Coordinates of C-alpha atoms in Angstrom, one line a residue:
Chain M
M3 CA -0.2 -0.1 0.0
N4 CA 1.2 3.4 -0.8
R5 CA 2.3 5.3 1.9
A6 CA 1.5 8.7 0.7
A7 CA -1.9 7.9 -0.1
L8 CA -2.4 6.6 3.3
R9 CA -1.2 10.1 4.6
L10 CA -3.6 11.8 2.3
L11 CA -6.4 9.9 3.0
P12 CA -7.2 10.3 6.8
P13 CA -7.5 14.1 6.8
I14 CA -10.0 14.3 4.1
R15 CA -12.0 11.5 6.0
L16 CA -11.4 13.3 9.2
L17 CA -12.7 16.3 8.1
N18 CA -15.9 14.5 6.7
V19 CA -16.6 13.1 9.9
M20 CA -16.0 15.9 11.8
S21 CA -18.3 18.2 9.6
A22 CA -20.9 15.7 10.0
C23 CA -20.3 15.9 13.9
A24 CA -20.0 19.7 13.6
Q25 CA -23.0 20.5 11.9
S26 CA -25.4 20.0 14.6
H27 CA -22.5 20.9 17.4
A28 CA -20.1 23.6 16.7
L29 CA -16.7 21.8 17.6
M30 CA -14.5 23.8 15.2
T31 CA -12.0 24.4 17.8
I32 CA -11.4 20.6 18.3
I33 CA -11.2 20.1 14.4
T34 CA -8.7 22.9 14.3
A35 CA -6.6 21.2 16.9
A36 CA -6.8 18.0 15.0
I37 CA -5.5 19.5 12.0
I38 CA -2.5 21.0 13.9
S39 CA -1.7 17.8 15.6
L40 CA -2.1 15.8 12.5
S41 CA 0.7 18.0 10.7
A42 CA 3.0 17.8 13.5
L43 CA 3.6 14.2 13.8
P44 CA 5.3 11.4 11.6
A45 CA 3.3 9.6 8.9
N46 CA 2.4 6.1 10.8
S47 CA 1.6 7.6 14.2
A48 CA -0.2 10.5 12.7
T49 CA -2.7 8.3 10.9
L50 CA -3.6 6.6 14.0
E51 CA -3.6 9.8 16.1
A52 CA -5.7 11.5 13.4
Q53 CA -8.1 8.7 13.6
L54 CA -8.5 8.7 17.3
T55 CA -9.0 12.7 17.1
A56 CA -11.7 12.4 14.6
C57 CA -13.3 9.9 16.9
L58 CA -13.2 11.8 20.1
A59 CA -14.1 14.8 18.4
C60 CA -17.7 13.1 18.5
H61 CA -17.1 10.7 21.3
G62 CA -15.8 13.1 23.8
A63 CA -12.2 14.5 24.4
N64 CA -11.7 11.5 27.0
G65 CA -14.4 9.2 25.6
T66 CA -17.0 10.3 27.3
S67 CA -19.7 11.9 25.1
V68 CA -21.2 15.2 25.5
I69 CA -23.3 14.8 22.2
P70 CA -26.9 13.6 22.1
E71 CA -27.2 9.9 20.9
V72 CA -23.8 9.5 20.4
P73 CA -22.2 7.1 22.9
S74 CA -19.5 7.1 25.3
L75 CA -16.5 5.0 24.4
G76 CA -14.3 5.0 27.4
G77 CA -13.7 1.9 29.4
Q78 CA -15.4 -0.5 26.6
P79 CA -14.1 -3.8 26.2
V80 CA -11.5 -4.0 23.2
F81 CA -13.3 -6.8 21.5
Y82 CA -16.7 -4.9 21.4
L83 CA -14.9 -1.8 20.2
T84 CA -13.0 -3.9 17.3
V85 CA -16.3 -5.7 16.4
Q86 CA -18.3 -2.6 16.0
L87 CA -15.6 -0.6 14.3
L88 CA -15.3 -3.7 11.8
M89 CA -19.3 -3.7 11.4
F90 CA -19.0 -0.2 10.6
R91 CA -16.1 -0.6 7.9
D92 CA -18.2 -3.6 6.5
K93 CA -21.4 -2.0 6.6
L94 CA -23.0 -4.5 8.8
R95 CA -24.2 -1.6 11.0
I96 CA -25.2 1.6 8.9
V97 CA -24.5 4.8 10.8
E98 CA -23.4 7.1 7.9
P99 CA -20.2 9.2 9.8
M100 CA -19.0 5.8 10.9
N101 CA -19.1 3.8 8.0
Q102 CA -17.5 6.7 6.1
A103 CA -14.9 7.0 8.8
M104 CA -14.1 3.4 8.8
Q105 CA -14.2 3.2 4.9
G106 CA -10.8 1.3 3.8
L107 CA -9.3 0.8 7.0
K108 CA -7.2 -2.3 7.5
D109 CA -8.1 -5.0 10.4
D110 CA -4.8 -3.9 12.2
D111 CA -5.8 0.1 12.2
L112 CA -9.2 -1.2 13.8
R113 CA -7.6 -3.0 16.2
N114 CA -5.3 -0.4 17.0
M115 CA -8.0 2.3 17.5
A116 CA -10.0 -0.3 19.7
A117 CA -7.1 -0.9 21.9
H118 CA -6.3 3.1 22.2
L119 CA -10.3 3.8 22.9
A120 CA -10.6 0.9 25.5
K121 CA -7.8 2.5 27.5
L122 CA -9.9 5.5 27.9
P123 CA -11.5 6.1 31.5
P124 CA -15.2 4.8 32.0
P125 CA -17.7 7.5 31.7
E126 CA -18.9 9.2 35.0
P127 CA -22.9 8.1 35.6
S128 CA -25.3 10.9 34.9
G129 CA -25.5 13.3 37.8
D130 CA -29.2 13.9 37.4
P131 CA -31.3 13.4 40.2
I132 CA -32.4 9.6 41.0
D133 CA -35.9 8.5 41.7
A134 CA -35.1 5.4 43.6
G135 CA -38.4 3.7 42.8
R136 CA -37.6 4.0 39.5
M137 CA -34.1 2.6 39.8
E138 CA -35.6 -0.4 41.9
H139 CA -38.2 -1.2 39.1
A140 CA -35.5 -1.1 36.4
R141 CA -33.2 -3.4 38.7
A142 CA -36.0 -6.0 38.9
L143 CA -36.3 -5.9 35.2
I144 CA -32.7 -6.1 34.6
E145 CA -32.6 -9.5 37.1
Q146 CA -35.7 -10.8 34.9
H147 CA -33.9 -10.3 31.6
R148 CA -30.6 -11.3 32.9
C149 CA -28.9 -8.1 31.6
N150 CA -26.4 -8.9 34.6
F151 CA -25.3 -12.1 32.9
C152 CA -23.7 -11.0 30.0
H153 CA -23.0 -7.1 31.0
Q154 CA -21.6 -8.2 34.4
G155 CA -23.1 -7.5 37.6
N156 CA -21.2 -4.0 37.4
Y157 CA -22.3 -3.5 34.0
S158 CA -18.7 -2.9 32.9
G159 CA -19.0 -5.5 30.0
E160 CA -16.7 -8.1 28.8
Q161 CA -15.4 -9.5 25.6
N162 CA -18.1 -8.7 22.8
V163 CA -20.9 -7.4 25.3
P164 CA -20.6 -3.5 25.9
R165 CA -20.0 -1.8 29.3
L166 CA -23.4 -0.1 30.1
A167 CA -22.8 1.8 33.5
G168 CA -22.8 5.4 33.0
Q169 CA -23.7 5.3 29.4
R170 CA -25.4 8.2 28.0
E171 CA -29.1 7.7 28.8
D172 CA -30.5 9.0 25.1
Y173 CA -27.9 6.7 23.5
L174 CA -28.9 3.6 25.6
V175 CA -32.6 4.4 24.6
K176 CA -31.7 4.8 20.8
A177 CA -30.0 1.3 20.8
L178 CA -32.4 -0.5 22.7
R179 CA -35.0 0.8 20.2
E180 CA -33.1 0.0 17.4
Y181 CA -32.5 -3.5 18.6
K182 CA -36.4 -3.7 19.2
N183 CA -37.4 -2.6 15.9
N184 CA -34.5 -4.8 13.8
T185 CA -32.6 -1.7 12.4
R186 CA -29.4 -2.1 14.4
R187 CA -27.7 -5.4 13.9
G188 CA -26.0 -7.0 16.8
Y189 CA -22.7 -9.2 16.0
D190 CA -25.0 -11.9 17.7
A191 CA -28.6 -12.0 18.2
A192 CA -28.6 -11.9 22.2
M193 CA -29.8 -8.6 22.4
A194 CA -32.9 -9.2 19.7
D195 CA -33.6 -12.2 22.0
V196 CA -34.2 -9.8 24.8
L197 CA -35.7 -6.9 23.4
Y198 CA -38.4 -9.2 21.8
Q199 CA -40.2 -9.5 25.4
L200 CA -39.5 -5.8 26.2
G201 CA -41.8 -2.5 25.4
D202 CA -40.9 1.2 25.0
E203 CA -41.5 1.9 28.8
Q204 CA -39.4 -0.9 29.9
I205 CA -36.5 0.4 27.5
L206 CA -36.9 4.0 29.1
D207 CA -36.5 2.5 32.6
L208 CA -33.5 0.6 31.6
A209 CA -31.7 3.3 30.1
Y210 CA -32.8 5.5 33.0
F211 CA -31.1 3.0 35.6
L212 CA -27.8 2.2 33.6
S213 CA -26.9 5.9 32.8
R214 CA -27.1 6.5 36.7
L215 CA -25.5 3.5 37.9
R216 CA -22.8 3.8 40.1
Chain T
M17 CA -26.4 -40.1 40.3
N18 CA -25.0 -39.6 43.8
T19 CA -22.2 -37.7 42.2
R20 CA -24.5 -35.5 40.5
L21 CA -26.7 -34.7 43.5
S22 CA -23.7 -33.7 45.7
K23 CA -22.1 -31.9 42.8
R24 CA -25.6 -29.7 42.6
H25 CA -25.6 -29.4 46.6
S26 CA -22.1 -27.9 46.3
V27 CA -23.2 -25.5 43.7
W28 CA -25.8 -24.7 45.8
L29 CA -23.7 -23.9 48.5
A30 CA -21.2 -22.1 46.8
G31 CA -24.2 -19.8 45.5
V32 CA -25.1 -19.1 49.0
L33 CA -21.5 -17.9 49.9
M34 CA -21.5 -16.0 46.7
G35 CA -25.0 -14.3 48.1
L36 CA -23.3 -13.7 51.3
L37 CA -20.6 -11.7 49.3
F38 CA -23.1 -9.4 48.0
I39 CA -23.4 -7.7 51.4
L40 CA -20.1 -6.1 50.7
P41 CA -20.3 -2.7 49.4
V42 CA -21.1 -2.4 45.6
S43 CA -17.3 -1.1 45.3
A44 CA -15.7 -4.1 46.3
Q45 CA -17.4 -6.0 43.2
Q46 CA -15.9 -3.3 40.6
T47 CA -13.0 -4.3 38.7
S48 CA -9.7 -3.5 40.0
D49 CA -8.9 -0.8 37.4
Q50 CA -11.3 1.7 39.1
P51 CA -10.0 3.3 42.4
T52 CA -12.1 2.4 45.3
K53 CA -13.3 6.2 45.9
A54 CA -16.8 5.5 46.8
P55 CA -17.6 5.9 50.4
A56 CA -18.4 2.2 51.7
A57 CA -21.0 3.4 54.1
S58 CA -23.0 5.5 51.9
E59 CA -23.1 2.8 49.4
A60 CA -24.0 0.4 51.8
S61 CA -27.0 2.4 53.3
K62 CA -28.8 2.1 50.1
P63 CA -31.7 0.0 50.0
M64 CA -30.6 -3.0 47.3
P65 CA -32.2 -6.3 46.8
S66 CA -28.8 -7.7 46.5
Q67 CA -27.8 -7.1 50.1
Q68 CA -29.9 -9.7 51.3
P69 CA -28.1 -13.1 51.1
Q70 CA -29.6 -15.3 48.5
P71 CA -29.0 -18.7 47.1
T72 CA -27.9 -17.8 43.9
T73 CA -27.3 -20.5 41.8
V74 CA -30.2 -23.0 41.9
P75 CA -29.7 -25.2 38.9
G76 CA -32.1 -24.3 36.2
R77 CA -33.1 -20.8 38.0
P78 CA -30.1 -18.8 38.0
D79 CA -32.2 -15.7 38.1
I80 CA -29.6 -13.8 40.2
P81 CA -26.3 -14.8 38.9
N82 CA -23.0 -15.0 40.9
A83 CA -20.2 -13.9 38.7
E84 CA -18.5 -17.2 38.0
V85 CA -21.8 -19.0 37.1
A86 CA -23.0 -15.8 34.7
K87 CA -19.6 -16.0 32.9
Q88 CA -19.9 -19.7 32.2
L89 CA -23.4 -19.3 30.6
R90 CA -22.7 -16.3 28.5
N91 CA -22.4 -16.6 25.0
V92 CA -19.1 -16.9 23.2
A93 CA -18.5 -14.7 20.3
P94 CA -16.6 -15.6 17.4
S95 CA -13.3 -13.8 16.1
P96 CA -14.4 -11.4 13.3
F97 CA -10.7 -12.1 12.0
G98 CA -10.0 -15.6 11.9
V99 CA -6.9 -17.4 13.1
P100 CA -3.7 -18.2 11.2
A101 CA -3.2 -22.0 10.0
D102 CA 0.0 -22.4 12.4
K103 CA -2.3 -21.6 15.4
L104 CA -5.0 -23.6 14.8
P105 CA -5.4 -26.4 17.2
V106 CA -5.2 -29.2 14.7
S107 CA -2.7 -31.2 17.0
Q108 CA -5.2 -31.6 19.8
L109 CA -7.9 -33.1 17.7
K110 CA -9.0 -36.5 18.0
V111 CA -10.5 -38.9 15.4
P112 CA -11.4 -42.5 15.6
Q113 CA -8.5 -45.1 14.7
G114 CA -7.5 -45.0 11.0
F115 CA -8.8 -41.4 10.6
R116 CA -6.8 -38.2 10.4
V117 CA -7.7 -34.6 10.5
E118 CA -5.7 -32.0 8.8
V119 CA -6.3 -28.3 8.1
H120 CA -8.0 -27.7 4.5
A121 CA -8.4 -23.9 4.6
S122 CA -8.1 -21.2 7.1
G123 CA -8.5 -17.4 7.3
I124 CA -12.0 -17.4 6.6
P125 CA -13.4 -15.5 9.3
N126 CA -17.0 -17.0 10.5
A127 CA -16.9 -20.0 8.2
R128 CA -20.3 -21.3 8.3
S129 CA -22.4 -23.6 5.9
L130 CA -20.4 -25.7 3.4
R131 CA -21.7 -26.4 -0.3
L132 CA -20.2 -28.2 -3.0
G133 CA -20.6 -27.1 -6.7
D134 CA -20.8 -29.5 -9.7
K135 CA -17.3 -28.9 -10.6
G136 CA -15.9 -29.2 -7.3
T137 CA -15.7 -25.8 -6.0
L138 CA -16.2 -25.5 -2.4
F139 CA -18.5 -22.4 -1.2
V140 CA -18.4 -21.3 2.7
S141 CA -20.8 -19.0 3.9
N142 CA -20.8 -16.3 7.1
R143 CA -23.4 -15.8 9.8
V144 CA -22.4 -12.8 11.7
L145 CA -20.2 -11.4 8.9
D146 CA -21.5 -10.2 5.1
K147 CA -19.5 -12.6 2.6
V148 CA -19.7 -15.9 0.9
Y149 CA -16.4 -17.3 -0.5
A150 CA -15.3 -20.0 -2.8
L151 CA -12.0 -21.9 -2.4
V152 CA -9.7 -21.7 -5.1
E153 CA -6.4 -23.1 -6.4
K154 CA -4.1 -20.5 -7.1
N155 CA -0.3 -21.4 -8.0
G156 CA -1.0 -24.6 -6.2
K157 CA -2.3 -22.9 -3.1
R158 CA -5.7 -23.2 -1.5
E159 CA -7.3 -19.5 -1.3
A160 CA -10.7 -18.6 -0.1
K161 CA -12.0 -15.9 -2.5
V162 CA -15.0 -13.3 -1.9
I163 CA -17.6 -14.1 -4.3
A164 CA -20.2 -12.1 -2.8
S165 CA -20.0 -9.5 -0.2
G166 CA -22.6 -7.0 1.6
L167 CA -24.9 -9.6 2.4
D168 CA -27.2 -9.7 5.4
R169 CA -26.3 -13.1 7.6
P170 CA -25.8 -15.2 4.2
N171 CA -25.8 -18.3 6.3
G172 CA -27.8 -20.5 3.6
L173 CA -26.1 -22.1 0.6
A174 CA -27.6 -24.4 -2.0
F175 CA -26.4 -25.7 -5.5
H176 CA -28.2 -26.8 -8.4
K177 CA -26.9 -27.1 -12.2
G178 CA -24.2 -24.6 -12.0
T179 CA -26.2 -22.0 -9.7
L180 CA -25.4 -20.9 -6.2
Y181 CA -28.3 -19.9 -4.0
I182 CA -27.7 -17.8 -1.0
A183 CA -30.3 -17.5 1.8
E184 CA -29.9 -14.2 3.7
G185 CA -31.8 -12.8 6.5
T186 CA -34.8 -11.6 4.7
K187 CA -34.2 -13.1 0.9
I188 CA -32.8 -15.9 -1.3
S189 CA -30.5 -14.9 -4.2
K190 CA -29.0 -16.9 -6.9
L191 CA -25.5 -16.5 -8.8
E192 CA -25.9 -18.4 -12.1
N193 CA -23.0 -20.2 -13.8
I194 CA -20.9 -19.4 -10.6
E195 CA -18.2 -21.7 -11.2
D196 CA -17.3 -20.5 -14.5
N197 CA -17.1 -17.1 -13.3
L198 CA -15.2 -17.0 -10.1
E199 CA -12.7 -14.4 -11.2
N200 CA -15.6 -12.2 -12.0
P201 CA -18.9 -13.3 -10.1
P202 CA -22.2 -12.0 -11.2
K203 CA -24.4 -10.0 -8.8
P204 CA -26.9 -12.0 -6.5
V205 CA -30.3 -11.9 -8.1
V206 CA -33.3 -12.0 -5.8
I207 CA -35.5 -15.0 -6.4
Y208 CA -37.7 -14.9 -3.2
S209 CA -38.1 -12.6 -0.2
D210 CA -41.1 -13.3 1.7
F211 CA -39.6 -13.5 5.2
L212 CA -39.9 -11.4 8.5
N213 CA -37.1 -9.3 9.2
H214 CA -36.0 -10.5 12.8
Q215 CA -32.6 -10.8 14.4
S216 CA -33.2 -13.5 16.8
H217 CA -33.0 -17.1 14.7
G218 CA -33.2 -14.7 11.4
W219 CA -30.4 -16.4 9.6
K220 CA -31.1 -19.3 7.4
F221 CA -30.0 -22.8 6.5
M222 CA -30.8 -24.0 3.1
A223 CA -30.4 -27.2 1.3
L224 CA -31.5 -28.5 -2.4
G225 CA -34.0 -31.4 -1.5
P226 CA -34.5 -34.4 -3.9
D227 CA -37.5 -33.0 -5.5
N228 CA -35.4 -30.1 -6.7
K229 CA -37.1 -27.5 -4.3
L230 CA -35.1 -25.2 -1.9
Y231 CA -35.6 -26.3 1.8
V232 CA -35.0 -23.1 4.3
N233 CA -35.9 -23.0 7.7
V234 CA -37.6 -20.1 9.0
G235 CA -36.6 -19.8 13.1
A236 CA -38.7 -18.7 15.8
P237 CA -37.8 -14.9 16.3
C238 CA -37.3 -15.5 20.0
N239 CA -35.8 -18.0 22.8
I240 CA -39.4 -19.3 23.5
C241 CA -42.5 -17.7 22.4
E242 CA -45.6 -18.3 20.3
P243 CA -44.1 -17.6 16.9
P244 CA -45.9 -15.8 14.3
E245 CA -47.7 -18.2 11.9
T246 CA -45.0 -17.4 9.2
N247 CA -42.2 -18.8 11.7
G248 CA -40.8 -21.7 13.4
Q249 CA -41.1 -23.9 10.2
I250 CA -39.1 -25.3 7.5
R251 CA -40.3 -23.9 4.4
R252 CA -39.8 -25.3 0.6
I253 CA -39.7 -23.4 -2.5
N254 CA -39.4 -23.9 -6.2
L255 CA -36.0 -22.9 -7.8
D256 CA -37.7 -19.8 -9.4
G257 CA -38.9 -18.7 -6.1
S258 CA -42.9 -19.9 -6.8
G259 CA -45.0 -22.5 -4.7
A260 CA -43.8 -21.6 -1.2
E261 CA -45.0 -24.3 1.1
V262 CA -44.8 -25.6 4.7
A263 CA -42.4 -28.8 4.8
A264 CA -42.2 -29.0 8.8
R265 CA -43.7 -26.8 11.5
G266 CA -43.1 -26.7 15.2
V267 CA -39.2 -26.1 14.5
R268 CA -37.5 -23.7 16.7
N269 CA -34.3 -23.0 14.6
S270 CA -33.2 -25.9 12.4
V271 CA -29.5 -25.0 11.2
G272 CA -29.0 -28.3 9.7
F273 CA -30.7 -31.0 7.3
D274 CA -30.1 -33.6 4.8
W275 CA -32.0 -36.3 3.1
H276 CA -31.8 -40.0 3.6
P277 CA -29.8 -41.5 0.7
V278 CA -32.6 -44.5 0.4
T279 CA -35.9 -43.4 1.5
K280 CA -35.2 -39.6 0.5
E281 CA -36.7 -38.7 3.9
L282 CA -36.1 -35.0 5.3
Y283 CA -33.8 -35.4 8.6
F284 CA -33.3 -32.1 10.4
T285 CA -31.5 -31.0 13.7
D286 CA -33.2 -28.5 15.9
N287 CA -31.9 -26.3 18.6
G288 CA -33.8 -26.7 22.2
R289 CA -34.8 -23.5 24.2
D290 CA -32.4 -22.0 26.5
W291 CA -32.9 -20.8 30.3
L292 CA -34.6 -23.7 31.4
S293 CA -32.2 -25.8 33.0
E294 CA -28.6 -27.1 32.5
D295 CA -29.7 -30.5 31.2
L296 CA -32.9 -29.7 29.5
P297 CA -34.2 -29.5 26.9
E298 CA -31.9 -31.6 24.5
D299 CA -31.4 -30.8 20.8
E300 CA -33.2 -32.8 18.5
L301 CA -32.6 -35.1 15.4
N302 CA -36.1 -35.3 13.8
R303 CA -37.5 -36.9 10.5
V304 CA -40.2 -35.8 8.6
T305 CA -42.3 -39.0 7.1
K306 CA -44.9 -36.5 5.9
I307 CA -44.7 -33.0 4.5
G308 CA -46.2 -30.4 7.1
Q309 CA -45.9 -32.5 10.0
H310 CA -45.4 -30.4 13.6
F311 CA -42.4 -31.4 15.8
G312 CA -43.6 -29.6 19.0
F313 CA -42.0 -26.0 19.4
P314 CA -43.0 -24.2 21.5
Y315 CA -45.4 -26.6 23.5
C316 CA -43.5 -29.7 23.6
H317 CA -39.4 -30.4 23.9
Q318 CA -37.6 -33.3 22.9
G319 CA -40.9 -35.3 22.5
N320 CA -41.5 -35.9 26.3
F321 CA -42.2 -32.7 28.1
T322 CA -44.5 -29.6 27.8
D323 CA -43.0 -26.2 28.0
R324 CA -43.0 -24.6 31.5
E325 CA -44.7 -21.3 29.9
M326 CA -46.2 -22.3 26.5
G327 CA -47.5 -26.1 27.4
W328 CA -50.1 -25.9 29.6
G329 CA -53.2 -27.4 28.1
R330 CA -50.9 -29.2 25.5
S331 CA -49.7 -32.8 25.3
C332 CA -46.4 -34.2 23.5
T333 CA -48.8 -36.9 22.0
E334 CA -50.0 -34.2 19.7
F335 CA -46.6 -33.8 17.9
E336 CA -43.8 -35.8 16.2
K337 CA -41.2 -37.3 18.4
P338 CA -37.6 -36.5 17.7
V339 CA -35.8 -40.1 16.4
A340 CA -32.7 -38.9 18.7
L341 CA -31.7 -36.3 21.4
L342 CA -28.3 -34.9 20.7
G343 CA -27.6 -33.4 24.2
P344 CA -28.9 -30.4 26.0
H345 CA -27.7 -26.8 24.5
S346 CA -25.2 -28.8 22.4
A347 CA -26.4 -26.8 19.4
A348 CA -26.5 -29.4 16.8
L349 CA -26.0 -27.4 13.5
G350 CA -25.2 -29.1 10.0
M351 CA -25.4 -32.6 9.1
R352 CA -24.9 -34.8 6.1
F353 CA -25.5 -38.2 5.2
Y354 CA -22.2 -40.4 4.3
T355 CA -22.6 -42.0 0.8
G356 CA -18.8 -41.6 0.1
K357 CA -16.5 -44.6 -0.5
M358 CA -13.3 -43.4 1.6
F359 CA -14.9 -44.2 5.2
P360 CA -15.3 -48.0 6.3
S361 CA -18.7 -49.6 5.6
Q362 CA -20.1 -49.2 9.0
Y363 CA -20.4 -45.2 8.1
Q364 CA -22.5 -45.8 5.0
N365 CA -25.6 -43.9 5.1
A366 CA -24.7 -42.8 8.8
I367 CA -25.3 -39.2 9.7
F368 CA -22.6 -36.9 10.6
V369 CA -23.7 -33.9 12.8
A370 CA -21.8 -30.9 13.8
R371 CA -22.6 -29.8 17.2
H372 CA -21.6 -26.1 17.6
G373 CA -21.3 -26.4 21.4
S374 CA -23.0 -25.0 24.3
W375 CA -23.4 -21.3 25.6
N376 CA -26.5 -21.5 27.8
R377 CA -24.9 -24.3 30.5
T378 CA -22.1 -24.0 33.1
K379 CA -20.3 -27.2 32.0
K380 CA -20.0 -26.9 28.2
I381 CA -20.8 -29.7 26.1
G382 CA -20.5 -30.5 22.1
G383 CA -18.1 -28.5 20.1
D384 CA -17.5 -31.9 17.9
V385 CA -18.9 -34.1 15.1
I386 CA -20.7 -36.9 16.1
V387 CA -22.0 -40.0 13.9
V388 CA -25.4 -41.2 14.1
K389 CA -26.0 -44.6 12.7
L390 CA -29.3 -45.8 11.6
N391 CA -31.3 -49.1 11.4
K392 CA -32.9 -50.0 8.0
D393 CA -36.1 -48.8 9.2
G394 CA -34.4 -45.1 9.5
S395 CA -34.7 -45.2 13.4
V396 CA -31.5 -44.2 15.0
K397 CA -29.3 -47.2 16.3
S398 CA -26.5 -45.3 17.9
Q399 CA -24.6 -42.0 18.3
E400 CA -20.6 -41.9 18.9
P401 CA -18.5 -39.1 19.1
F402 CA -16.1 -38.5 15.6
L403 CA -14.2 -35.4 16.0
T404 CA -13.4 -34.4 19.2
G405 CA -10.9 -31.8 21.1
F406 CA -12.2 -28.4 20.3
L407 CA -13.7 -28.2 24.0
Q408 CA -10.8 -28.4 26.7
N409 CA -11.2 -27.0 30.2
N410 CA -14.9 -25.8 29.4
E411 CA -13.2 -23.6 26.5
Y412 CA -13.4 -23.8 22.5
S413 CA -10.5 -23.8 20.4
G414 CA -13.3 -24.5 17.6
R415 CA -17.0 -24.8 17.0
P416 CA -17.8 -26.9 14.2
V417 CA -21.1 -25.6 12.1
D418 CA -21.3 -27.7 9.0
V419 CA -19.9 -30.8 7.3
Q420 CA -19.6 -31.8 3.6
I421 CA -18.5 -35.0 2.1
L422 CA -16.0 -34.4 -0.9
K423 CA -16.0 -36.6 -3.9
D424 CA -13.1 -38.8 -2.8
G425 CA -15.1 -39.6 0.2
S426 CA -13.2 -37.4 2.8
M427 CA -15.2 -35.2 5.0
L428 CA -14.9 -31.3 5.5
V429 CA -15.8 -29.4 8.8
S430 CA -16.3 -26.0 9.2
D431 CA -15.4 -23.8 12.3
D432 CA -16.9 -20.4 12.6
H433 CA -15.0 -19.6 15.7
A434 CA -11.3 -19.8 14.5
G435 CA -12.6 -19.3 10.8
A436 CA -11.1 -22.6 9.4
V437 CA -12.2 -25.5 7.5
Y438 CA -10.8 -28.9 8.2
R439 CA -10.5 -32.3 6.5
V440 CA -11.0 -35.6 7.7
T441 CA -9.8 -38.6 5.5
Y442 CA -9.5 -42.3 6.5
G443 CA -6.4 -44.3 5.5
A444 CA -2.6 -43.0 5.3
A445 CA -2.3 -43.2 1.8
K446 CA -5.1 -40.9 0.9
V447 CA -4.1 -37.9 3.0
A448 CA -2.1 -36.2 0.4
A449 CA -4.4 -36.6 -2.5
R450 CA -6.6 -33.6 -3.1

């Protein structure tokens, strides 16, 4: 593979992704910073650095997203992140900016990006007020549907199963609804099995609980 | 029996102990990379159900898991990349005396169904990825070439007179003259798409029947539920997509079937429900003696007990019984009758069944290929292990999905966990032959 071409591609893609992100959220400062840091680095690390900067422009500087419906990536299991990046690259999951950002990347690029993102700190749980009754209701739901089997007792995830603790509430609602209506494909069908039995009210309760979880 | 009882007892005791551990503050359960900054006292003062000691691992009802049991019950995700040939566990695999097993192909991530073209091309499908491959020889080296991509769970493959049929989540397509155009394969042309879109058991197994119809499973869109009228069945369709009809109903999710070489009856594997118990129900091997028969799902499992939710008011006598039980949660998938000339005569017309291996069970079983031998009347005489060794210390190094008999009588086995295809041969002299 032609190294010069590699060096040229990422900034273009980076700008596309960032403009997709910045259209609704003015993040021009980060974009500028990304371009400056890109030009200052040697070719190989610049590629990864640029890719990561592009990721974090939307997903939050330390992996904690501040943008509605964009997930926090900090503390996610590396296997989960790798698989999701691959699913975006191969269009097994359709999210336009992500499909564009991953286009043409090699397996090793995905592995490296995932390894770096997984090292970012897990998100702090939402500071919103907590309704104890609603939390208990959700906890019962979780036990009934065994969410804590795969996602672990502290919801930190493992292997192909994502961390849920402290995730953005609006993203959790979006993801669960997409599993429910078959618009989001899982790497396996485990979530579809669970969501088959859940209604929207329960989705809202689960997201409420998980985003506030300490 | 005694040992099993005492084992269960000790698991229960372990559960009680784990339950006691839940009294500890939540921060103690968190992973070690998190600083324990949460003050223990305030955490402990919150009303939490988990503060009560509970027997957490009653076999079959692990509603509140302890970490170890939960871990063992988790699904095992396949690698999206595939394992290099020299890292495959071929040296630890076991076959009966006189047989040998070798790596036939590697680097085919998520290698699923196998199907042979008329000219000997092997086709390999995906389930969690989007591709269909053809194995081609290039400069004396065997390579996996992508012949279709961007597909939606393209698990099912069938072949008829030069045409490869692919069953995806919601459609069946065809690639005509594929073996003459492997370098420049045509785009798949849709012939049938009357399927609901569902993720759970939404992938399809497909095979060509002796009546030259495509048989395709349409799985239940759930673990256990009353499936829609259109689901929980094996359907057959003419090669042009017309004339769809139900070939078998009451089928939860079949991922393998084939026809008896003599009687031409359809035999199929069916995967039993999850979350009922460690040991129940077992996966089934079924035989269709009359088109449209009902095999029990969701009311009756393994031909002898009714479901704890869906089975009230029903009786297993209403449904066809399986001809063999293939192990609880063992995930019996691909199967083929053996009609080759290489293996000893005792294997003639026997069924090889790939068992993908359990997830919803603390002590994993399966992850192997078994051989099911039949009596003259088509009933089951015996079942024996055939290819084992993928499952060691309760972990998989490979998970068989499908089997395919080659023209020389050797047998291929796909493994979607490591992305490989293995070949089993009999007799030392034939090993090198391709």
